[in-house]
Amino acid sequence: MRLILLGPPGVGKGTQAKILVDAHGIPQLSTGDILRSAIANKTPLGLAAKEVMDRGDLVSDQIVNGIVSERLDSPDCKPGFVLDGFPRTIPQADTLGKMLADKGTPLDAVVWMYADRDVLVERILKRAQESGSVRADDNVESIRNRLEVYRKQTEPLVFYYQDLGLLRVVSGMDPIEQVTARIAHVVKLRVHLHS
Ligand code: ADP
């Protein structure tokens, strides 16, 4: 299964990606996580990305395309993957499409998770408080910018994937288990029910 979770910051992509990973044994590819770990390790990539990320702007397409291309080549991605936080721009989506076409492994679906802006801001701030945030981009200013960047640069991907017939839509405002069930339903995954 090859899936993209698409949606604004705070909508719950990371949470649902982890659930899918546990349930289906496929890896989560989160460009945000990869970049944050590069920053923590002070690699050249991390040093190049830090300032841009802290502001809530996007790291260059060239950098993230490189990260994803390398990651997709690793053996654990053979059975599939859940992409979370990538693609975020039309050029990134074009590049991903080409990479997957070259491998003969097209996407199965793109799940768009949506939520009201107020819900998103509230959730990100709450997450920051509860985790005693180590994320430099979880301040009001950067959050506002991340939402704006999402609206301008990432939301057009909804139409992009709709045109390709891949788009599935799920509300990110319901309780976590309900969102999981909706995702399973729209991508026609077999759900393992606990008795
Ligand atoms: P969130 O979606 O909750 O804001 P992420 O962890 O997905 O957080 O991303 C955090 C930051 O990492 C983004 O604001 C951006 O600076 C950078 N980033 C992550 N993925 C990409 C991407 N695909 N393209 C460009 N920048 C990215």
JSON list of C-alpha atoms and ligand atoms in Angstrom, two decimals:
[
{"chain": "A", "resi": 1, "resn": "MET", "atom": "CA", "xyz": [0.00, 0.00, 0.00]},
{"chain": "A", "resi": 2, "resn": "ARG", "atom": "CA", "xyz": [1.39, 3.38, -1.06]},
{"chain": "A", "resi": 3, "resn": "LEU", "atom": "CA", "xyz": [-0.38, 6.29, 0.56]},
{"chain": "A", "resi": 4, "resn": "ILE", "atom": "CA", "xyz": [-0.06, 10.02, 1.05]},
{"chain": "A", "resi": 5, "resn": "LEU", "atom": "CA", "xyz": [-1.61, 11.75, 4.04]},
{"chain": "A", "resi": 6, "resn": "LEU", "atom": "CA", "xyz": [-2.29, 15.31, 2.93]},
{"chain": "A", "resi": 7, "resn": "GLY", "atom": "CA", "xyz": [-3.54, 18.08, 5.19]},
{"chain": "A", "resi": 8, "resn": "PRO", "atom": "CA", "xyz": [-2.72, 21.15, 7.26]},
{"chain": "A", "resi": 9, "resn": "PRO", "atom": "CA", "xyz": [-0.36, 21.23, 10.25]},
{"chain": "A", "resi": 10, "resn": "GLY", "atom": "CA", "xyz": [-2.08, 19.87, 13.34]},
{"chain": "A", "resi": 11, "resn": "VAL", "atom": "CA", "xyz": [-4.72, 17.85, 11.48]},
{"chain": "A", "resi": 12, "resn": "GLY", "atom": "CA", "xyz": [-3.37, 14.54, 12.79]},
{"chain": "A", "resi": 13, "resn": "LYS", "atom": "CA", "xyz": [-1.36, 13.16, 9.87]},
{"chain": "A", "resi": 14, "resn": "GLY", "atom": "CA", "xyz": [1.48, 11.99, 12.10]},
{"chain": "A", "resi": 15, "resn": "THR", "atom": "CA", "xyz": [-0.91, 10.28, 14.53]},
{"chain": "A", "resi": 16, "resn": "GLN", "atom": "CA", "xyz": [-2.73, 8.42, 11.76]},
{"chain": "A", "resi": 17, "resn": "ALA", "atom": "CA", "xyz": [0.51, 7.58, 9.93]},
{"chain": "A", "resi": 18, "resn": "LYS", "atom": "CA", "xyz": [1.82, 5.86, 13.08]},
{"chain": "A", "resi": 19, "resn": "ILE", "atom": "CA", "xyz": [-1.40, 3.87, 13.44]},
{"chain": "A", "resi": 20, "resn": "LEU", "atom": "CA", "xyz": [-1.14, 2.74, 9.80]},
{"chain": "A", "resi": 21, "resn": "VAL", "atom": "CA", "xyz": [2.49, 1.76, 10.35]},
{"chain": "A", "resi": 22, "resn": "ASP", "atom": "CA", "xyz": [1.58, -0.40, 13.36]},
{"chain": "A", "resi": 23, "resn": "ALA", "atom": "CA", "xyz": [-1.38, -1.99, 11.61]},
{"chain": "A", "resi": 24, "resn": "HIS", "atom": "CA", "xyz": [0.20, -2.70, 8.24]},
{"chain": "A", "resi": 25, "resn": "GLY", "atom": "CA", "xyz": [3.94, -2.96, 8.83]},
{"chain": "A", "resi": 26, "resn": "ILE", "atom": "CA", "xyz": [4.85, -0.28, 6.31]},
{"chain": "A", "resi": 27, "resn": "PRO", "atom": "CA", "xyz": [7.14, 2.65, 7.12]},
{"chain": "A", "resi": 28, "resn": "GLN", "atom": "CA", "xyz": [6.10, 6.24, 7.75]},
{"chain": "A", "resi": 29, "resn": "LEU", "atom": "CA", "xyz": [8.05, 8.73, 5.65]},
{"chain": "A", "resi": 30, "resn": "SER", "atom": "CA", "xyz": [7.80, 12.08, 7.40]},
{"chain": "A", "resi": 31, "resn": "THR", "atom": "CA", "xyz": [9.96, 14.78, 5.82]},
{"chain": "A", "resi": 32, "resn": "GLY", "atom": "CA", "xyz": [9.38, 16.94, 8.94]},
{"chain": "A", "resi": 33, "resn": "ASP", "atom": "CA", "xyz": [10.73, 14.18, 11.23]},
{"chain": "A", "resi": 34, "resn": "ILE", "atom": "CA", "xyz": [13.72, 13.57, 8.95]},
{"chain": "A", "resi": 35, "resn": "LEU", "atom": "CA", "xyz": [14.54, 17.30, 8.86]},
{"chain": "A", "resi": 36, "resn": "ARG", "atom": "CA", "xyz": [14.13, 17.68, 12.65]},
{"chain": "A", "resi": 37, "resn": "SER", "atom": "CA", "xyz": [16.48, 14.79, 13.26]},
{"chain": "A", "resi": 38, "resn": "ALA", "atom": "CA", "xyz": [19.00, 16.36, 10.83]},
{"chain": "A", "resi": 39, "resn": "ILE", "atom": "CA", "xyz": [18.78, 19.57, 12.86]},
{"chain": "A", "resi": 40, "resn": "ALA", "atom": "CA", "xyz": [19.22, 17.72, 16.16]},
{"chain": "A", "resi": 41, "resn": "ASN", "atom": "CA", "xyz": [22.31, 15.99, 14.75]},
{"chain": "A", "resi": 42, "resn": "LYS", "atom": "CA", "xyz": [23.66, 19.25, 13.30]},
{"chain": "A", "resi": 43, "resn": "THR", "atom": "CA", "xyz": [24.24, 17.69, 9.88]},
{"chain": "A", "resi": 44, "resn": "PRO", "atom": "CA", "xyz": [24.84, 19.99, 6.87]},
{"chain": "A", "resi": 45, "resn": "LEU", "atom": "CA", "xyz": [21.25, 19.33, 5.85]},
{"chain": "A", "resi": 46, "resn": "GLY", "atom": "CA", "xyz": [20.01, 20.30, 9.30]},
{"chain": "A", "resi": 47, "resn": "LEU", "atom": "CA", "xyz": [22.09, 23.46, 9.37]},
{"chain": "A", "resi": 48, "resn": "ALA", "atom": "CA", "xyz": [20.74, 24.46, 5.96]},
{"chain": "A", "resi": 49, "resn": "ALA", "atom": "CA", "xyz": [17.12, 23.81, 6.94]},
{"chain": "A", "resi": 50, "resn": "LYS", "atom": "CA", "xyz": [16.91, 25.14, 10.50]},
{"chain": "A", "resi": 51, "resn": "GLU", "atom": "CA", "xyz": [16.22, 28.81, 9.97]},
{"chain": "A", "resi": 52, "resn": "VAL", "atom": "CA", "xyz": [13.63, 28.26, 7.25]},
{"chain": "A", "resi": 53, "resn": "MET", "atom": "CA", "xyz": [11.84, 25.63, 9.32]},
{"chain": "A", "resi": 54, "resn": "ASP", "atom": "CA", "xyz": [11.80, 27.69, 12.50]},
{"chain": "A", "resi": 55, "resn": "ARG", "atom": "CA", "xyz": [9.97, 30.46, 10.63]},
{"chain": "A", "resi": 56, "resn": "GLY", "atom": "CA", "xyz": [7.46, 27.95, 9.30]},
{"chain": "A", "resi": 57, "resn": "ASP", "atom": "CA", "xyz": [8.53, 28.38, 5.68]},
{"chain": "A", "resi": 58, "resn": "LEU", "atom": "CA", "xyz": [9.18, 25.50, 3.31]},
{"chain": "A", "resi": 59, "resn": "VAL", "atom": "CA", "xyz": [12.56, 23.93, 2.81]},
{"chain": "A", "resi": 60, "resn": "SER", "atom": "CA", "xyz": [13.53, 23.91, -0.90]},
{"chain": "A", "resi": 61, "resn": "ASP", "atom": "CA", "xyz": [11.96, 21.36, -3.21]},
{"chain": "A", "resi": 62, "resn": "GLN", "atom": "CA", "xyz": [15.42, 20.21, -4.21]},
{"chain": "A", "resi": 63, "resn": "ILE", "atom": "CA", "xyz": [16.35, 19.31, -0.62]},
{"chain": "A", "resi": 64, "resn": "VAL", "atom": "CA", "xyz": [13.16, 17.46, 0.28]},
{"chain": "A", "resi": 65, "resn": "ASN", "atom": "CA", "xyz": [12.97, 15.71, -3.10]},
{"chain": "A", "resi": 66, "resn": "GLY", "atom": "CA", "xyz": [16.46, 14.39, -2.43]},
{"chain": "A", "resi": 67, "resn": "ILE", "atom": "CA", "xyz": [15.49, 13.15, 1.03]},
{"chain": "A", "resi": 68, "resn": "VAL", "atom": "CA", "xyz": [12.42, 11.33, -0.27]},
{"chain": "A", "resi": 69, "resn": "SER", "atom": "CA", "xyz": [14.14, 9.84, -3.29]},
{"chain": "A", "resi": 70, "resn": "GLU", "atom": "CA", "xyz": [16.84, 8.34, -1.08]},
{"chain": "A", "resi": 71, "resn": "ARG", "atom": "CA", "xyz": [14.29, 7.07, 1.42]},
{"chain": "A", "resi": 72, "resn": "LEU", "atom": "CA", "xyz": [12.10, 5.44, -1.23]},
{"chain": "A", "resi": 73, "resn": "ASP", "atom": "CA", "xyz": [15.06, 3.41, -2.42]},
{"chain": "A", "resi": 74, "resn": "SER", "atom": "CA", "xyz": [15.52, 1.67, 0.92]},
{"chain": "A", "resi": 75, "resn": "PRO", "atom": "CA", "xyz": [14.35, -1.95, 1.15]},
{"chain": "A", "resi": 76, "resn": "ASP", "atom": "CA", "xyz": [11.78, -1.30, 3.91]},
{"chain": "A", "resi": 77, "resn": "CYS", "atom": "CA", "xyz": [9.74, 0.73, 1.39]},
{"chain": "A", "resi": 78, "resn": "LYS", "atom": "CA", "xyz": [9.25, -2.31, -0.87]},
{"chain": "A", "resi": 79, "resn": "PRO", "atom": "CA", "xyz": [5.89, -3.33, 0.65]},
{"chain": "A", "resi": 80, "resn": "GLY", "atom": "CA", "xyz": [4.68, 0.28, 0.62]},
{"chain": "A", "resi": 81, "resn": "PHE", "atom": "CA", "xyz": [4.80, 3.45, 2.69]},
{"chain": "A", "resi": 82, "resn": "VAL", "atom": "CA", "xyz": [2.80, 6.26, 4.23]},
{"chain": "A", "resi": 83, "resn": "LEU", "atom": "CA", "xyz": [4.04, 9.69, 3.23]},
{"chain": "A", "resi": 84, "resn": "ASP", "atom": "CA", "xyz": [3.29, 12.38, 5.78]},
{"chain": "A", "resi": 85, "resn": "GLY", "atom": "CA", "xyz": [4.30, 16.00, 5.09]},
{"chain": "A", "resi": 86, "resn": "PHE", "atom": "CA", "xyz": [5.36, 15.30, 1.50]},
{"chain": "A", "resi": 87, "resn": "PRO", "atom": "CA", "xyz": [4.54, 16.40, -1.16]},
{"chain": "A", "resi": 88, "resn": "ARG", "atom": "CA", "xyz": [3.83, 19.97, -0.05]},
{"chain": "A", "resi": 89, "resn": "THR", "atom": "CA", "xyz": [4.11, 21.74, -3.42]},
{"chain": "A", "resi": 90, "resn": "ILE", "atom": "CA", "xyz": [3.09, 20.94, -7.00]},
{"chain": "A", "resi": 91, "resn": "PRO", "atom": "CA", "xyz": [6.73, 20.50, -8.12]},
{"chain": "A", "resi": 92, "resn": "GLN", "atom": "CA", "xyz": [7.25, 18.02, -5.26]},
{"chain": "A", "resi": 93, "resn": "ALA", "atom": "CA", "xyz": [4.15, 16.10, -6.38]},
{"chain": "A", "resi": 94, "resn": "ASP", "atom": "CA", "xyz": [5.41, 16.07, -9.98]},
{"chain": "A", "resi": 95, "resn": "THR", "atom": "CA", "xyz": [8.79, 14.74, -8.85]},
{"chain": "A", "resi": 96, "resn": "LEU", "atom": "CA", "xyz": [7.20, 12.08, -6.67]},
{"chain": "A", "resi": 97, "resn": "GLY", "atom": "CA", "xyz": [4.97, 11.00, -9.56]},
{"chain": "A", "resi": 98, "resn": "LYS", "atom": "CA", "xyz": [8.02, 10.58, -11.80]},
{"chain": "A", "resi": 99, "resn": "MET", "atom": "CA", "xyz": [10.01, 8.69, -9.15]},
{"chain": "A", "resi": 100, "resn": "LEU", "atom": "CA", "xyz": [7.18, 6.24, -8.58]},
{"chain": "A", "resi": 101, "resn": "ALA", "atom": "CA", "xyz": [6.45, 5.85, -12.29]},
{"chain": "A", "resi": 102, "resn": "ASP", "atom": "CA", "xyz": [10.12, 4.97, -12.88]},
{"chain": "A", "resi": 103, "resn": "LYS", "atom": "CA", "xyz": [9.89, 2.27, -10.24]},
{"chain": "A", "resi": 104, "resn": "GLY", "atom": "CA", "xyz": [6.55, 1.02, -11.59]},
{"chain": "A", "resi": 105, "resn": "THR", "atom": "CA", "xyz": [4.99, 1.51, -8.15]},
{"chain": "A", "resi": 106, "resn": "PRO", "atom": "CA", "xyz": [2.20, 4.12, -8.43]},
{"chain": "A", "resi": 107, "resn": "LEU", "atom": "CA", "xyz": [0.29, 5.59, -5.50]},
{"chain": "A", "resi": 108, "resn": "ASP", "atom": "CA", "xyz": [-2.82, 3.78, -4.26]},
{"chain": "A", "resi": 109, "resn": "ALA", "atom": "CA", "xyz": [-4.50, 6.82, -2.71]},
{"chain": "A", "resi": 110, "resn": "VAL", "atom": "CA", "xyz": [-4.08, 10.30, -1.30]},
{"chain": "A", "resi": 111, "resn": "VAL", "atom": "CA", "xyz": [-6.07, 10.93, 1.87]},
{"chain": "A", "resi": 112, "resn": "TRP", "atom": "CA", "xyz": [-6.87, 14.57, 2.44]},
{"chain": "A", "resi": 113, "resn": "MET", "atom": "CA", "xyz": [-7.55, 15.29, 6.11]},
{"chain": "A", "resi": 114, "resn": "TYR", "atom": "CA", "xyz": [-9.22, 18.63, 6.76]},
{"chain": "A", "resi": 115, "resn": "ALA", "atom": "CA", "xyz": [-10.11, 20.66, 9.86]},
{"chain": "A", "resi": 116, "resn": "ASP", "atom": "CA", "xyz": [-11.19, 24.18, 10.79]},
{"chain": "A", "resi": 117, "resn": "ARG", "atom": "CA", "xyz": [-8.40, 26.66, 11.30]},
{"chain": "A", "resi": 118, "resn": "ASP", "atom": "CA", "xyz": [-9.31, 27.33, 14.95]},
{"chain": "A", "resi": 119, "resn": "VAL", "atom": "CA", "xyz": [-9.15, 23.63, 15.75]},
{"chain": "A", "resi": 120, "resn": "LEU", "atom": "CA", "xyz": [-5.69, 23.42, 14.16]},
{"chain": "A", "resi": 121, "resn": "VAL", "atom": "CA", "xyz": [-4.18, 26.37, 16.03]},
{"chain": "A", "resi": 122, "resn": "GLU", "atom": "CA", "xyz": [-5.62, 25.12, 19.32]},
{"chain": "A", "resi": 123, "resn": "ARG", "atom": "CA", "xyz": [-4.28, 21.60, 18.78]},
{"chain": "A", "resi": 124, "resn": "ILE", "atom": "CA", "xyz": [-0.77, 22.72, 17.84]},
{"chain": "A", "resi": 125, "resn": "LEU", "atom": "CA", "xyz": [-0.55, 24.99, 20.89]},
{"chain": "A", "resi": 126, "resn": "LYS", "atom": "CA", "xyz": [-1.89, 22.24, 23.15]},
{"chain": "A", "resi": 127, "resn": "ARG", "atom": "CA", "xyz": [0.59, 19.71, 21.74]},
{"chain": "A", "resi": 128, "resn": "ALA", "atom": "CA", "xyz": [3.41, 22.20, 22.30]},
{"chain": "A", "resi": 129, "resn": "GLN", "atom": "CA", "xyz": [2.37, 22.76, 25.93]},
{"chain": "A", "resi": 130, "resn": "GLU", "atom": "CA", "xyz": [1.91, 19.08, 26.70]},
{"chain": "A", "resi": 131, "resn": "SER", "atom": "CA", "xyz": [5.18, 17.99, 25.13]},
{"chain": "A", "resi": 132, "resn": "GLY", "atom": "CA", "xyz": [7.03, 20.92, 26.70]},
{"chain": "A", "resi": 133, "resn": "SER", "atom": "CA", "xyz": [7.75, 21.73, 23.07]},
{"chain": "A", "resi": 134, "resn": "VAL", "atom": "CA", "xyz": [11.14, 21.26, 21.60]},
{"chain": "A", "resi": 135, "resn": "ARG", "atom": "CA", "xyz": [9.81, 22.46, 18.25]},
{"chain": "A", "resi": 136, "resn": "ALA", "atom": "CA", "xyz": [11.03, 25.95, 17.49]},
{"chain": "A", "resi": 137, "resn": "ASP", "atom": "CA", "xyz": [8.16, 26.43, 15.00]},
{"chain": "A", "resi": 138, "resn": "ASP", "atom": "CA", "xyz": [5.37, 25.92, 17.56]},
{"chain": "A", "resi": 139, "resn": "ASN", "atom": "CA", "xyz": [4.98, 29.61, 18.45]},
{"chain": "A", "resi": 140, "resn": "VAL", "atom": "CA", "xyz": [1.93, 31.63, 17.41]},
{"chain": "A", "resi": 141, "resn": "GLU", "atom": "CA", "xyz": [3.75, 33.53, 14.68]},
{"chain": "A", "resi": 142, "resn": "SER", "atom": "CA", "xyz": [5.25, 30.45, 13.00]},
{"chain": "A", "resi": 143, "resn": "ILE", "atom": "CA", "xyz": [2.00, 28.51, 13.36]},
{"chain": "A", "resi": 144, "resn": "ARG", "atom": "CA", "xyz": [0.15, 31.31, 11.57]},
{"chain": "A", "resi": 145, "resn": "ASN", "atom": "CA", "xyz": [2.78, 31.24, 8.84]},
{"chain": "A", "resi": 146, "resn": "ARG", "atom": "CA", "xyz": [2.64, 27.42, 8.51]},
{"chain": "A", "resi": 147, "resn": "LEU", "atom": "CA", "xyz": [-1.13, 27.59, 8.01]},
{"chain": "A", "resi": 148, "resn": "GLU", "atom": "CA", "xyz": [-0.74, 30.34, 5.42]},
{"chain": "A", "resi": 149, "resn": "VAL", "atom": "CA", "xyz": [2.00, 28.44, 3.59]},
{"chain": "A", "resi": 150, "resn": "TYR", "atom": "CA", "xyz": [-0.24, 25.36, 3.64]},
{"chain": "A", "resi": 151, "resn": "ARG", "atom": "CA", "xyz": [-3.16, 27.28, 2.15]},
{"chain": "A", "resi": 152, "resn": "LYS", "atom": "CA", "xyz": [-1.09, 28.82, -0.62]},
{"chain": "A", "resi": 153, "resn": "GLN", "atom": "CA", "xyz": [1.38, 26.10, -1.55]},
{"chain": "A", "resi": 154, "resn": "THR", "atom": "CA", "xyz": [0.00, 22.76, -0.38]},
{"chain": "A", "resi": 155, "resn": "GLU", "atom": "CA", "xyz": [-3.79, 22.95, -0.64]},
{"chain": "A", "resi": 156, "resn": "PRO", "atom": "CA", "xyz": [-3.69, 23.11, -4.47]},
{"chain": "A", "resi": 157, "resn": "LEU", "atom": "CA", "xyz": [-2.55, 19.48, -4.28]},
{"chain": "A", "resi": 158, "resn": "VAL", "atom": "CA", "xyz": [-6.12, 18.58, -3.34]},
{"chain": "A", "resi": 159, "resn": "PHE", "atom": "CA", "xyz": [-7.21, 19.43, -6.89]},
{"chain": "A", "resi": 160, "resn": "TYR", "atom": "CA", "xyz": [-4.06, 17.94, -8.37]},
{"chain": "A", "resi": 161, "resn": "TYR", "atom": "CA", "xyz": [-4.80, 14.52, -6.86]},
{"chain": "A", "resi": 162, "resn": "GLN", "atom": "CA", "xyz": [-8.52, 14.84, -7.44]},
{"chain": "A", "resi": 163, "resn": "ASP", "atom": "CA", "xyz": [-7.77, 15.21, -11.15]},
{"chain": "A", "resi": 164, "resn": "LEU", "atom": "CA", "xyz": [-5.68, 12.04, -10.99]},
{"chain": "A", "resi": 165, "resn": "GLY", "atom": "CA", "xyz": [-8.62, 10.22, -9.38]},
{"chain": "A", "resi": 166, "resn": "LEU", "atom": "CA", "xyz": [-6.57, 9.45, -6.26]},
{"chain": "A", "resi": 167, "resn": "LEU", "atom": "CA", "xyz": [-8.16, 11.80, -3.71]},
{"chain": "A", "resi": 168, "resn": "ARG", "atom": "CA", "xyz": [-10.04, 10.49, -0.67]},
{"chain": "A", "resi": 169, "resn": "VAL", "atom": "CA", "xyz": [-11.45, 12.93, 1.90]},
{"chain": "A", "resi": 170, "resn": "VAL", "atom": "CA", "xyz": [-11.69, 12.50, 5.66]},
{"chain": "A", "resi": 171, "resn": "SER", "atom": "CA", "xyz": [-12.52, 14.92, 8.48]},
{"chain": "A", "resi": 172, "resn": "GLY", "atom": "CA", "xyz": [-9.65, 15.33, 10.93]},
{"chain": "A", "resi": 173, "resn": "MET", "atom": "CA", "xyz": [-11.97, 16.76, 13.57]},
{"chain": "A", "resi": 174, "resn": "ASP", "atom": "CA", "xyz": [-13.46, 13.49, 14.80]},
{"chain": "A", "resi": 175, "resn": "PRO", "atom": "CA", "xyz": [-11.93, 11.38, 17.59]},
{"chain": "A", "resi": 176, "resn": "ILE", "atom": "CA", "xyz": [-8.71, 9.55, 16.62]},
{"chain": "A", "resi": 177, "resn": "GLU", "atom": "CA", "xyz": [-10.26, 6.06, 16.32]},
{"chain": "A", "resi": 178, "resn": "GLN", "atom": "CA", "xyz": [-13.05, 7.40, 14.16]},
{"chain": "A", "resi": 179, "resn": "VAL", "atom": "CA", "xyz": [-10.59, 9.09, 11.80]},
{"chain": "A", "resi": 180, "resn": "THR", "atom": "CA", "xyz": [-8.64, 5.80, 11.60]},
{"chain": "A", "resi": 181, "resn": "ALA", "atom": "CA", "xyz": [-11.82, 3.95, 10.70]},
{"chain": "A", "resi": 182, "resn": "ARG", "atom": "CA", "xyz": [-12.75, 6.51, 8.04]},
{"chain": "A", "resi": 183, "resn": "ILE", "atom": "CA", "xyz": [-9.30, 6.29, 6.47]},
{"chain": "A", "resi": 184, "resn": "ALA", "atom": "CA", "xyz": [-9.53, 2.49, 6.40]},
{"chain": "A", "resi": 185, "resn": "HIS", "atom": "CA", "xyz": [-12.92, 2.81, 4.76]},
{"chain": "A", "resi": 186, "resn": "VAL", "atom": "CA", "xyz": [-11.96, 5.31, 2.07]},
{"chain": "A", "resi": 187, "resn": "VAL", "atom": "CA", "xyz": [-8.81, 3.46, 1.08]},
{"chain": "A", "resi": 188, "resn": "LYS", "atom": "CA", "xyz": [-10.60, 0.11, 1.38]},
{"chain": "A", "resi": 189, "resn": "LEU", "atom": "CA", "xyz": [-8.17, -1.32, 3.88]},
{"chain": "A", "resi": 190, "resn": "ARG", "atom": "CA", "xyz": [-9.08, -4.45, 5.69]},
{"chain": "A", "resi": 191, "resn": "VAL", "atom": "CA", "xyz": [-9.69, -3.41, 9.29]},
{"chain": "A", "resi": 192, "resn": "HIS", "atom": "CA", "xyz": [-8.76, -5.82, 12.02]},
{"chain": "A", "resi": 193, "resn": "LEU", "atom": "CA", "xyz": [-11.49, -5.45, 14.58]},
{"chain": "A", "resi": 194, "resn": "HIS", "atom": "CA", "xyz": [-10.66, -6.14, 18.18]},
{"chain": "A", "resi": 195, "resn": "SER", "atom": "CA", "xyz": [-13.25, -8.31, 19.89]},
{"chain": "B", "resi": 1, "resn": "ADP", "atom": "P1", "xyz": [3.59, 20.42, 10.41]},
{"chain": "B", "resi": 1, "resn": "ADP", "atom": "O1", "xyz": [2.93, 19.93, 9.18]},
{"chain": "B", "resi": 1, "resn": "ADP", "atom": "O2", "xyz": [2.92, 19.93, 11.66]},
{"chain": "B", "resi": 1, "resn": "ADP", "atom": "O3", "xyz": [3.79, 21.91, 10.42]},
{"chain": "B", "resi": 1, "resn": "ADP", "atom": "P2", "xyz": [6.03, 18.91, 9.69]},
{"chain": "B", "resi": 1, "resn": "ADP", "atom": "O4", "xyz": [6.80, 18.16, 10.70]},
{"chain": "B", "resi": 1, "resn": "ADP", "atom": "O5", "xyz": [5.37, 18.13, 8.60]},
{"chain": "B", "resi": 1, "resn": "ADP", "atom": "O6", "xyz": [5.04, 19.82, 10.51]},
{"chain": "B", "resi": 1, "resn": "ADP", "atom": "O7", "xyz": [7.00, 19.98, 8.97]},
{"chain": "B", "resi": 1, "resn": "ADP", "atom": "C1", "xyz": [7.69, 20.95, 9.72]},
{"chain": "B", "resi": 1, "resn": "ADP", "atom": "C2", "xyz": [8.51, 21.87, 8.80]},
{"chain": "B", "resi": 1, "resn": "ADP", "atom": "O8", "xyz": [9.47, 21.07, 8.05]},
{"chain": "B", "resi": 1, "resn": "ADP", "atom": "C3", "xyz": [7.73, 22.62, 7.73]},
{"chain": "B", "resi": 1, "resn": "ADP", "atom": "O9", "xyz": [7.15, 23.82, 8.21]},
{"chain": "B", "resi": 1, "resn": "ADP", "atom": "C4", "xyz": [8.84, 22.87, 6.68]},
{"chain": "B", "resi": 1, "resn": "ADP", "atom": "O10", "xyz": [9.68, 23.93, 7.05]},
{"chain": "B", "resi": 1, "resn": "ADP", "atom": "C5", "xyz": [9.67, 21.59, 6.74]},
{"chain": "B", "resi": 1, "resn": "ADP", "atom": "N1", "xyz": [9.17, 20.58, 5.75]},
{"chain": "B", "resi": 1, "resn": "ADP", "atom": "C6", "xyz": [8.66, 19.36, 6.05]},
{"chain": "B", "resi": 1, "resn": "ADP", "atom": "N2", "xyz": [8.29, 18.71, 4.92]},
{"chain": "B", "resi": 1, "resn": "ADP", "atom": "C7", "xyz": [8.56, 19.56, 3.89]},
{"chain": "B", "resi": 1, "resn": "ADP", "atom": "C8", "xyz": [8.38, 19.50, 2.48]},
{"chain": "B", "resi": 1, "resn": "ADP", "atom": "N3", "xyz": [7.82, 18.43, 1.90]},
{"chain": "B", "resi": 1, "resn": "ADP", "atom": "N4", "xyz": [8.77, 20.56, 1.73]},
{"chain": "B", "resi": 1, "resn": "ADP", "atom": "C9", "xyz": [9.32, 21.64, 2.29]},
{"chain": "B", "resi": 1, "resn": "ADP", "atom": "N5", "xyz": [9.52, 21.77, 3.61]},
{"chain": "B", "resi": 1, "resn": "ADP", "atom": "C10", "xyz": [9.13, 20.76, 4.42]}
]
